[in-house]
Coordinates of C-alpha atoms in Angstrom, one line a residue:
Chain A
E1 CA -7.2 -18.8 4.6
A2 CA -4.3 -16.3 4.9
Q3 CA -5.6 -12.9 5.6
V4 CA -5.6 -9.6 7.2
T5 CA -8.9 -8.5 8.8
Q6 CA -10.2 -5.1 9.9
N7 CA -13.2 -4.0 12.0
P8 CA -15.3 -2.2 11.5
R9 CA -15.4 -1.9 7.8
Y10 CA -17.4 1.3 8.0
L11 CA -17.7 3.7 10.7
I12 CA -19.4 7.2 11.3
T13 CA -18.6 9.1 14.3
V14 CA -18.4 12.5 15.9
T15 CA -15.5 14.8 16.7
G16 CA -13.8 13.8 19.9
K17 CA -15.3 10.5 20.6
K18 CA -12.5 8.0 21.0
L19 CA -12.5 5.0 18.5
T20 CA -10.4 1.9 17.8
V21 CA -10.1 0.2 14.6
T22 CA -8.9 -3.4 15.0
C23 CA -6.5 -5.3 12.7
S24 CA -5.5 -9.0 12.9
Q25 CA -3.5 -11.3 10.8
N26 CA -3.2 -15.1 10.8
M27 CA 0.1 -15.4 8.9
N28 CA 2.5 -15.1 11.9
H29 CA 3.8 -11.9 10.3
E30 CA 6.3 -9.9 12.3
Y31 CA 5.6 -6.6 10.6
M32 CA 2.4 -4.6 10.6
S33 CA 1.5 -1.2 9.4
W34 CA -1.3 1.3 9.0
Y35 CA -2.1 3.5 6.0
R36 CA -4.5 6.0 5.1
Q37 CA -5.7 6.6 1.6
D38 CA -7.0 10.0 0.5
P39 CA -8.0 11.3 -2.9
G40 CA -5.1 12.5 -4.8
L41 CA -2.6 11.6 -2.1
G42 CA -2.3 7.8 -2.5
L43 CA -1.3 5.6 0.4
R44 CA 0.5 7.2 3.3
Q45 CA 1.9 5.3 6.3
I46 CA 0.6 6.2 9.8
Y47 CA 2.5 3.9 12.1
Y48 CA 4.3 0.6 11.7
S49 CA 5.4 -2.2 14.1
M50 CA 8.3 -4.5 13.6
N51 CA 7.3 -6.9 16.3
V52 CA 5.5 -7.2 19.7
E53 CA 6.0 -4.1 21.7
V54 CA 8.0 -2.4 18.8
T55 CA 6.2 0.4 17.1
D56 CA 7.3 3.6 15.3
K57 CA 5.8 6.6 13.5
G58 CA 5.2 6.6 9.8
D59 CA 4.6 9.8 7.6
V60 CA 1.5 11.0 9.2
P61 CA 1.2 9.8 12.9
E62 CA -0.4 12.9 14.3
G63 CA -3.7 12.1 16.0
Y64 CA -3.2 8.4 16.1
K65 CA -1.9 5.8 18.5
V66 CA -1.1 2.1 18.1
S67 CA -0.2 -0.8 20.3
R68 CA 1.3 -4.2 19.6
K69 CA 0.7 -6.4 22.5
E70 CA 0.3 -9.6 20.5
K71 CA 1.9 -10.6 17.3
R72 CA -1.3 -11.1 15.3
N73 CA -3.1 -7.8 16.4
F74 CA -2.2 -4.2 15.7
P75 CA -5.1 -1.9 16.6
L76 CA -5.2 1.7 15.6
I77 CA -6.6 4.3 18.1
L78 CA -8.1 7.6 17.6
E79 CA -8.2 9.3 20.9
S80 CA -10.0 12.4 19.7
P81 CA -10.9 12.0 16.1
S82 CA -11.4 15.1 14.0
P83 CA -12.8 15.7 10.6
N84 CA -9.4 15.8 8.9
Q85 CA -9.2 12.1 9.9
T86 CA -12.0 11.2 7.6
S87 CA -10.4 8.7 5.3
L88 CA -10.0 5.1 4.1
Y89 CA -7.6 3.1 6.4
F90 CA -5.8 0.0 5.6
C91 CA -3.8 -2.4 7.7
A92 CA -1.1 -4.3 6.2
S93 CA 1.4 -7.2 7.4
S94 CA 4.4 -8.9 6.1
F95 CA 7.3 -11.2 7.1
S96 CA 10.4 -9.2 8.2
M97 CA 12.2 -9.2 5.0
G98 CA 13.2 -5.6 4.6
A99 CA 10.9 -4.5 2.0
G100 CA 8.9 -7.0 0.2
E101 CA 5.3 -7.9 -0.3
Q102 CA 2.8 -6.6 2.1
Y103 CA -0.7 -8.2 2.6
F104 CA -3.3 -5.6 3.1
G105 CA -6.7 -5.8 4.8
P106 CA -10.0 -4.7 3.1
G107 CA -10.0 -1.2 4.5
T108 CA -12.0 0.8 7.0
R109 CA -14.0 3.7 5.8
L110 CA -14.1 6.3 8.6
T111 CA -16.1 9.6 8.5
V112 CA -15.8 11.9 11.4
T113 CA -18.4 14.7 11.6
Chain B
D1 CA 8.2 16.3 -1.5
Q2 CA 6.7 13.3 -3.4
Q3 CA 9.4 10.6 -3.8
V4 CA 7.3 8.3 -5.9
K5 CA 5.4 9.8 -8.9
Q6 CA 2.8 8.3 -11.0
N7 CA 2.1 11.2 -13.4
S8 CA -0.9 9.6 -15.2
P9 CA -4.0 9.5 -13.0
S10 CA -5.6 7.3 -15.6
L11 CA -5.1 5.1 -18.6
S12 CA -7.6 3.6 -21.0
V13 CA -6.8 0.6 -23.3
Q14 CA -8.5 -1.8 -25.5
E15 CA -8.7 -5.4 -24.6
G16 CA -5.9 -7.6 -25.9
R17 CA -3.6 -4.5 -26.3
I18 CA -0.6 -3.6 -24.2
S19 CA -1.0 -1.4 -21.0
I20 CA 2.1 0.4 -19.8
L21 CA 1.9 2.2 -16.5
N22 CA 4.8 4.4 -15.5
C23 CA 6.4 5.4 -12.3
D24 CA 9.2 7.8 -11.5
Y25 CA 11.1 8.1 -8.2
T26 CA 13.5 10.7 -6.9
N27 CA 15.2 9.0 -3.9
S28 CA 18.3 7.1 -5.3
M29 CA 18.4 5.0 -2.1
F30 CA 15.4 3.1 -3.2
D31 CA 16.5 -0.5 -4.0
Y32 CA 13.2 -2.4 -4.2
F33 CA 10.1 -1.6 -6.1
L34 CA 6.7 -3.2 -6.1
W35 CA 3.3 -2.7 -8.0
Y36 CA 0.0 -3.2 -6.2
K37 CA -3.3 -3.6 -7.7
K38 CA -6.5 -2.2 -6.0
Y39 CA -10.1 -3.0 -6.9
P40 CA -12.8 -0.8 -5.3
A41 CA -13.9 -1.8 -1.9
E42 CA -10.9 -4.0 -1.5
G43 CA -7.4 -3.6 -0.1
P44 CA -4.4 -3.3 -2.4
T45 CA -2.9 -6.7 -3.5
F46 CA 0.6 -7.3 -4.4
L47 CA 1.2 -7.9 -8.1
I48 CA 5.0 -7.9 -9.0
S49 CA 8.3 -6.6 -7.6
I50 CA 11.8 -6.0 -8.8
S51 CA 15.1 -5.5 -7.0
S52 CA 17.5 -2.8 -8.1
I53 CA 20.0 -5.4 -9.1
K54 CA 17.7 -6.4 -12.0
D55 CA 16.3 -4.5 -14.9
K56 CA 13.4 -6.8 -15.7
N57 CA 11.1 -9.2 -13.9
E58 CA 8.3 -11.1 -15.6
D59 CA 5.3 -13.0 -14.1
G60 CA 2.9 -14.3 -16.7
R61 CA 1.2 -11.3 -18.5
F62 CA 2.9 -8.8 -16.2
T63 CA 6.4 -7.5 -16.7
V64 CA 8.2 -4.7 -14.6
F65 CA 11.2 -2.8 -16.2
L66 CA 13.5 -0.8 -14.3
N67 CA 15.8 2.0 -15.5
K68 CA 18.0 3.0 -12.5
S69 CA 19.8 5.8 -14.4
A70 CA 16.4 7.4 -15.3
K71 CA 14.9 6.6 -11.9
H72 CA 11.9 5.1 -13.8
L73 CA 10.0 2.0 -13.7
S74 CA 7.1 0.7 -15.7
L75 CA 4.6 -2.1 -15.7
H76 CA 3.6 -3.9 -18.8
I77 CA 0.5 -5.9 -19.1
V78 CA 0.1 -8.0 -22.2
P79 CA -2.5 -8.8 -23.3
S80 CA -4.7 -6.5 -21.2
Q81 CA -8.0 -7.9 -20.0
P82 CA -11.2 -6.2 -18.7
G83 CA -10.5 -7.8 -15.3
D84 CA -7.3 -5.8 -15.2
S85 CA -9.3 -2.7 -14.8
A86 CA -8.2 -1.3 -11.3
V87 CA -6.0 1.3 -9.6
Y88 CA -2.4 0.4 -9.8
F89 CA 0.1 1.7 -7.2
C90 CA 3.8 1.8 -7.6
A91 CA 5.8 1.6 -4.3
A92 CA 9.5 1.7 -3.4
S93 CA 11.6 0.8 -0.4
E94 CA 15.2 1.3 0.7
S95 CA 17.3 -1.3 2.6
G96 CA 17.4 -0.4 6.3
S97 CA 14.3 1.8 6.1
N98 CA 12.5 -0.4 8.6
Y99 CA 10.2 -1.9 6.1
K100 CA 8.7 1.5 5.0
L101 CA 7.1 1.6 1.7
T102 CA 6.6 4.8 -0.2
F103 CA 3.6 4.8 -2.6
G104 CA 2.7 6.7 -5.6
K105 CA -0.8 8.3 -5.9
G106 CA -1.9 5.5 -8.2
T107 CA -3.1 5.1 -11.9
L108 CA -6.5 4.0 -12.8
L109 CA -6.4 1.5 -15.6
T110 CA -9.5 0.9 -17.6
V111 CA -9.4 -1.9 -20.1
N112 CA -12.3 -1.8 -22.6
P113 CA -13.8 -4.9 -24.2

């Protein structure tokens, strides 16, 4: 089954404790992206990657890091989480077709206290 | 500055009737538009898209209309079904933007039996 998986699905952590949210896709997609969804703000892009070792900032990259060492994986790293990073996070992937349909993972609900 | 606007946070319709969800954009460089549907506790799923060279695209019960001069697009669902109840996101992209999608804030559609 073609899918994007994220782990963990739910996470409660404390300020300053480094964490990683994993994202993996099995569709051989070149493009992957991370979004956060906040009430009243819709979906905002954090980082994206056009291929292995190629990443760039989205609209709200502050406080986040990413890496793309393999085509299928695109982890999101919070080196020192803060309460304003409490959010719902989505990973997405697509073929390199400019715009087009992105496949989203099920989401990770992160709470930073 | 919000480039993609969904001015109706919510919409309620009766089963069997037409649902019309609206979206406005300000960036004249956008040339590809998409609608995503999102159920609670799931990631957004692609619904339908339209290129700026067209003014209409139809897929079963779903039709998207694009009015470039007004910078407006709409999603029509006919007939509406209770299973269509979800949050609908409008998204837009421009060629050469490195696959970046700009999302609206979403509209919660409720279809009443």
